CSV table of C-alpha atoms in Angstrom, one decimal:
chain,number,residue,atom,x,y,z
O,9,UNK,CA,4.6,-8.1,-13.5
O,10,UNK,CA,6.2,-4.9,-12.5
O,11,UNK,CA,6.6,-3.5,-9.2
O,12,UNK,CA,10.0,-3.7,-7.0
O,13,UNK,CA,12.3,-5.9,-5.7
O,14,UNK,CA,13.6,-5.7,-1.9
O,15,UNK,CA,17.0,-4.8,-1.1
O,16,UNK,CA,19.2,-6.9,-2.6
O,17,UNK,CA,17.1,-9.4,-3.0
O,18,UNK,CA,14.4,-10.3,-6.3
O,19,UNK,CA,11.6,-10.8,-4.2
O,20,UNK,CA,8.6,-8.7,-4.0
O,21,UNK,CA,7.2,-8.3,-0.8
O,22,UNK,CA,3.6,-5.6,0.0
O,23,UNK,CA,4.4,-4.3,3.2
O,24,UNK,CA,7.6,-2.3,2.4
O,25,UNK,CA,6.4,-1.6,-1.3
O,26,UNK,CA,2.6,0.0,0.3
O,27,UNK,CA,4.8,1.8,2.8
O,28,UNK,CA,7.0,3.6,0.2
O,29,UNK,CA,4.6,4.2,-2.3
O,30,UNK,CA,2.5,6.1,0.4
O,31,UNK,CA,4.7,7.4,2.3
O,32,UNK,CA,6.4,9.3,-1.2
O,33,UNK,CA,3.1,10.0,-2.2
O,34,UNK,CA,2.4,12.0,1.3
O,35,UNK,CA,5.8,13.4,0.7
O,36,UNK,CA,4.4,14.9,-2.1
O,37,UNK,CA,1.2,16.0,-1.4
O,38,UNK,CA,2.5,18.3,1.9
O,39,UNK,CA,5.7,19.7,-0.5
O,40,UNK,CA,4.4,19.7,-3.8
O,41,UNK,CA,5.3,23.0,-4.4
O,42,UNK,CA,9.1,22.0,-3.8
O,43,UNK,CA,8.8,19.1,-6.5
O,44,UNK,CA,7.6,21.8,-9.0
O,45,UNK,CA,10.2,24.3,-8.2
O,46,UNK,CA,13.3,21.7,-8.7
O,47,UNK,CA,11.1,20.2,-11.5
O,48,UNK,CA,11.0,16.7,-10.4
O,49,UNK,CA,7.0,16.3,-10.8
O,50,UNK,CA,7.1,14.5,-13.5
O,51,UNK,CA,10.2,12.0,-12.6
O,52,UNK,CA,7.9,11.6,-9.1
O,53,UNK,CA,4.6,10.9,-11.3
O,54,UNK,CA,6.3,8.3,-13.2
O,55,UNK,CA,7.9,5.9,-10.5
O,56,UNK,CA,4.4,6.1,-8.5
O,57,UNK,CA,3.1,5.1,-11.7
O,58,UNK,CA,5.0,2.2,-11.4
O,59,UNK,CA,3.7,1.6,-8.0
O,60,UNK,CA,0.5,1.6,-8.5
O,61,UNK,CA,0.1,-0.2,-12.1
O,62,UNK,CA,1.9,-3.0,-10.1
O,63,UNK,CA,-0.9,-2.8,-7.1
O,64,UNK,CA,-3.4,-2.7,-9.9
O,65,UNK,CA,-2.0,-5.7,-12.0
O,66,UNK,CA,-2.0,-7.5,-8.4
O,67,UNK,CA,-6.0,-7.0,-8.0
O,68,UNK,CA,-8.5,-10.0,-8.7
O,69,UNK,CA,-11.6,-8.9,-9.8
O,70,UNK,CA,-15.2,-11.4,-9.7
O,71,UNK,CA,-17.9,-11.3,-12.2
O,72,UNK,CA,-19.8,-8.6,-10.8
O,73,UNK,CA,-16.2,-6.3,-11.0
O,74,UNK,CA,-15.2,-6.4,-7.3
O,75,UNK,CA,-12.0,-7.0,-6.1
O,76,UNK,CA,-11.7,-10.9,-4.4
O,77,UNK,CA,-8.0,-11.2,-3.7
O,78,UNK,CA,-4.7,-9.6,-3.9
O,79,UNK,CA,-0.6,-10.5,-4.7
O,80,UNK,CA,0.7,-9.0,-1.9
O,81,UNK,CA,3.9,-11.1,-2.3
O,82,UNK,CA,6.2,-12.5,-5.1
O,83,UNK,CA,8.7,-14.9,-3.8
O,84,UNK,CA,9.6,-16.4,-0.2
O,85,UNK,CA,12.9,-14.9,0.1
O,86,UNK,CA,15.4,-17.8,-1.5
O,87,UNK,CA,17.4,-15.1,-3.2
O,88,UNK,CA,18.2,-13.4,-0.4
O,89,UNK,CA,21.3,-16.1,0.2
O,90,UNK,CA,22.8,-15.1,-3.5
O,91,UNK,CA,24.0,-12.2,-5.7
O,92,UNK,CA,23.2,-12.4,-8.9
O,93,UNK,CA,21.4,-10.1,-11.7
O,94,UNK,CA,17.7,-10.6,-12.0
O,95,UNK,CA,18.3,-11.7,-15.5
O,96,UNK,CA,19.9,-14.7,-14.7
O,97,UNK,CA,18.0,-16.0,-11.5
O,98,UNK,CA,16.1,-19.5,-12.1
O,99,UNK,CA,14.4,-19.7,-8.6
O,100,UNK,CA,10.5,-20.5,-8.2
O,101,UNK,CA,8.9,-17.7,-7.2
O,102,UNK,CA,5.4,-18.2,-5.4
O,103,UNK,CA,2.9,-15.6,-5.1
O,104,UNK,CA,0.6,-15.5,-2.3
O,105,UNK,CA,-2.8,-13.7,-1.9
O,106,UNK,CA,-5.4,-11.6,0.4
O,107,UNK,CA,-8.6,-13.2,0.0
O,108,UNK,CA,-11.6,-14.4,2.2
O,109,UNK,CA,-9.6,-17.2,3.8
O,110,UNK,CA,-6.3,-15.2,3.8
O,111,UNK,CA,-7.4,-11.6,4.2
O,112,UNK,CA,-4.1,-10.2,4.8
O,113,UNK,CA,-5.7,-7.3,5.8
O,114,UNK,CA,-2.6,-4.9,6.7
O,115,UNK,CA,-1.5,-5.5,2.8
O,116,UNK,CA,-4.6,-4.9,1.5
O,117,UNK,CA,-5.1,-1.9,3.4
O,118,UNK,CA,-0.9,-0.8,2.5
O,119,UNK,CA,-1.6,-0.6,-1.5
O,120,UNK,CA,-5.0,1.3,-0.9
O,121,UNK,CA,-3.2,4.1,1.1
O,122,UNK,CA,-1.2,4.0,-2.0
O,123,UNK,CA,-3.3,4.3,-4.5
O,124,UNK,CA,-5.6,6.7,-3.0
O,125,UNK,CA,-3.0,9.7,-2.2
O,126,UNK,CA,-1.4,9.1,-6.0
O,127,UNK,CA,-5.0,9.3,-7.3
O,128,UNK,CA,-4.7,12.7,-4.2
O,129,UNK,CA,-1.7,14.0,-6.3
O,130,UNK,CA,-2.7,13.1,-10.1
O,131,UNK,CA,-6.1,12.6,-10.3
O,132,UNK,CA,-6.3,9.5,-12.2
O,133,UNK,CA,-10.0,7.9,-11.4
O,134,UNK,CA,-8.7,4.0,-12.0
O,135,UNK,CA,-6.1,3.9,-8.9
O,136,UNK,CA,-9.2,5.4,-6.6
O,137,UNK,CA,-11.4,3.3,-8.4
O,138,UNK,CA,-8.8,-0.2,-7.8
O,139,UNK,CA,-8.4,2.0,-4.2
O,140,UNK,CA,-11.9,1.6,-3.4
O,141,UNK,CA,-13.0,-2.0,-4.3
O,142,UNK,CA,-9.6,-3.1,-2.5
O,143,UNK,CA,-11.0,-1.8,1.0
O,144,UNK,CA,-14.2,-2.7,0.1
O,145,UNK,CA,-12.7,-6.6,0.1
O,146,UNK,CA,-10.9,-5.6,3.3
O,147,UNK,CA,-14.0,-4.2,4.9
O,148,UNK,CA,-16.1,-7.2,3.7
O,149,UNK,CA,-13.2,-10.5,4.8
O,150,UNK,CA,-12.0,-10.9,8.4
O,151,UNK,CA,-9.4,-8.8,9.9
O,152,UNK,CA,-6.3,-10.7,10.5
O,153,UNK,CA,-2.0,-9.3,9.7
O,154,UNK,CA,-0.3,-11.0,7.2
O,155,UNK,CA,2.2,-12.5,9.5
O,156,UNK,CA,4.9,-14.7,8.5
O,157,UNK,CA,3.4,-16.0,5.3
O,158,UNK,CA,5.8,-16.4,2.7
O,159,UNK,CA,8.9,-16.4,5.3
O,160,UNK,CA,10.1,-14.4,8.1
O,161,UNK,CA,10.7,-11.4,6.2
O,162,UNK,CA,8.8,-8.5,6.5
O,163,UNK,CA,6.1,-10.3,9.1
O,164,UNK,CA,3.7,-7.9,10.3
O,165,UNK,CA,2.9,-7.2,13.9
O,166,UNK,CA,-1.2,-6.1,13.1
O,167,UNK,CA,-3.4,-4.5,10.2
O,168,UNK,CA,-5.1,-1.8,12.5
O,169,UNK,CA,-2.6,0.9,11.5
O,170,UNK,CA,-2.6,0.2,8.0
O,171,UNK,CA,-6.2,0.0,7.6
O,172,UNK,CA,-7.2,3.2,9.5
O,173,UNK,CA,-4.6,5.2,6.8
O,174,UNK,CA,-6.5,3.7,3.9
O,175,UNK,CA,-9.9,5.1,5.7
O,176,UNK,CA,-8.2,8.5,6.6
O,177,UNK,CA,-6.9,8.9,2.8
O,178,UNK,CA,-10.0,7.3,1.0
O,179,UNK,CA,-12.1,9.7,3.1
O,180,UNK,CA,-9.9,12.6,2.0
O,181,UNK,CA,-10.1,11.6,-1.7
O,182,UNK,CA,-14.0,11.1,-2.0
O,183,UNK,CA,-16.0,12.8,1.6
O,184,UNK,CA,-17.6,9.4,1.7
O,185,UNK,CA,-18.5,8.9,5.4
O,186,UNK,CA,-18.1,5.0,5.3
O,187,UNK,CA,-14.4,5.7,5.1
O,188,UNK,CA,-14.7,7.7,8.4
O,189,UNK,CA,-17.0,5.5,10.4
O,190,UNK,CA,-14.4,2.7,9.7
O,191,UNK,CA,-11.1,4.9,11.0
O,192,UNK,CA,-13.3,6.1,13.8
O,193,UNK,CA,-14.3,2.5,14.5
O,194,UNK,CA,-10.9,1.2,14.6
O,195,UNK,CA,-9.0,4.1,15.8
O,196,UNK,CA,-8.7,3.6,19.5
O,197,UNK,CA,-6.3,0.7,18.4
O,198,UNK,CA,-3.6,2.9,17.4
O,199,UNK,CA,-0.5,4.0,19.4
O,200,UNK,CA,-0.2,7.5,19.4
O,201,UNK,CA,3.8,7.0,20.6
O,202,UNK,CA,4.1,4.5,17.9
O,203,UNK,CA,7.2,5.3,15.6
O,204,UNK,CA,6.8,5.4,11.5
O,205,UNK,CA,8.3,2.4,9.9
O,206,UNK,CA,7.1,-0.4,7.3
O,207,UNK,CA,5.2,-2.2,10.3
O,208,UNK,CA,3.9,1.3,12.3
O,209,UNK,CA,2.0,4.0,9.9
O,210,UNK,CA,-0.2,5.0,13.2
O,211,UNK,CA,1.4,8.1,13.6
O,212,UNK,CA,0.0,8.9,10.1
O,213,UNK,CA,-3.2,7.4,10.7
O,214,UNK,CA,-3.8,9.5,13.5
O,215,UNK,CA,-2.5,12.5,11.5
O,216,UNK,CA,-4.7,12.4,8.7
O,217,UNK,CA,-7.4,10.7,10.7
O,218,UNK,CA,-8.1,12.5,13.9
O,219,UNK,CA,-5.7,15.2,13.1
O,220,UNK,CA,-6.3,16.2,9.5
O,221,UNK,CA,-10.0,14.5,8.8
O,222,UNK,CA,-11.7,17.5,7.4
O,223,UNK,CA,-8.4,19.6,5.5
């Protein structure tokens, strides 16, 4: 439960949900001082709550506590061809999920970024801690991009982008140096000319990667 739909539509869908969280969340952590001045902190703190208890709801944790899967997605896009208030919508919606055989790793990596700069911004310890045991699944499964699982919306073009933002912000949040040696290990995969958008966070990688490891 929780989270956002797309658009028009009542689906939920990881890709653009990550991207918005994080990218609001970075908003935030260059300008905070503009948030506090028009006092809009705590209106910003409570819709990235709202983020990021949905990202948490959507982890699947094992016996031993770490993370084994994760809803990236909630429905497959059949309300996209009506109007209609949430309320009264009877379609199925499947879920689908990152895990060992599906790693969906560009998903994954989209609700770390997320949860690590809110936990950047706020300080709560359970996003970093549902932040950390999320990349330790996606470090752990095979790499591979969500695709077009679930329908040709939002199908993504590769996880290398997504995943070295994660590192970059995880190593930010905790000077762990596994978080670094996994962005330096990936990062020659990213385009430097690449623009931002819900499939292309490179630019950011590279900025708080390369560009902004040690601030």
């Amino acid at each position: 439960s929780g989270g956002f739909h797309d658009a028009g539509d009542h689906d939920k869908f990881g890709l653009p949900q990550g991207y918005s969280a994080t990218i609001l969340g970075l908003g935030y952590y260059e300008f905070k001082d503009a948030y506090v001045k028009t006092g809009q902190q705590e209106h910003f703190k409570k819709i990235l709550d709202y983020f990021c208890d949905y990202f948490s709801r959507c982890t699947v944790y094992g016996d031993n506590g770490e993370a084994i899967a994760f809803c990236y997605q909630v429905g497959d896009g059949a309300s996209h061809n009506y109007w209609m208030s949430a309320e009264d919508e009877t379609f199925d919606r499947p879920a689908y999920f990152a895990d060992s055989s599906t790693p969906a790793t560009d998903q994954v990596s989209a609700a770390v970024s997320a949860l690590a700069i809110h936990y950047m911004n706020f300080g709560n310890q359970d996003y970093l801690d549902c932040a950390k045991k999320l990349f330790a699944m996606a470090m752990k499964n095979d790499k591979a991009a969500q695709g077009s699982n679930g329908g040709a919306f939002y199908a993504s073009s590769g996880w290398t982008d997504e995943y070295c933002v994660a590192a970059a912000l995880l190593y930010k949040a905790t000077q762990d140096s596994t978080y670094k040696s996994e962005f330096d290990k990936y990062k020659s995969g990213l385009n430097t000319y690449s623009w931002a958008s819900w499939d292309g966070v490179d630019a950011y990688a590279l900025a708080y990667g390369d560009g902004d490891m040690n601030a």
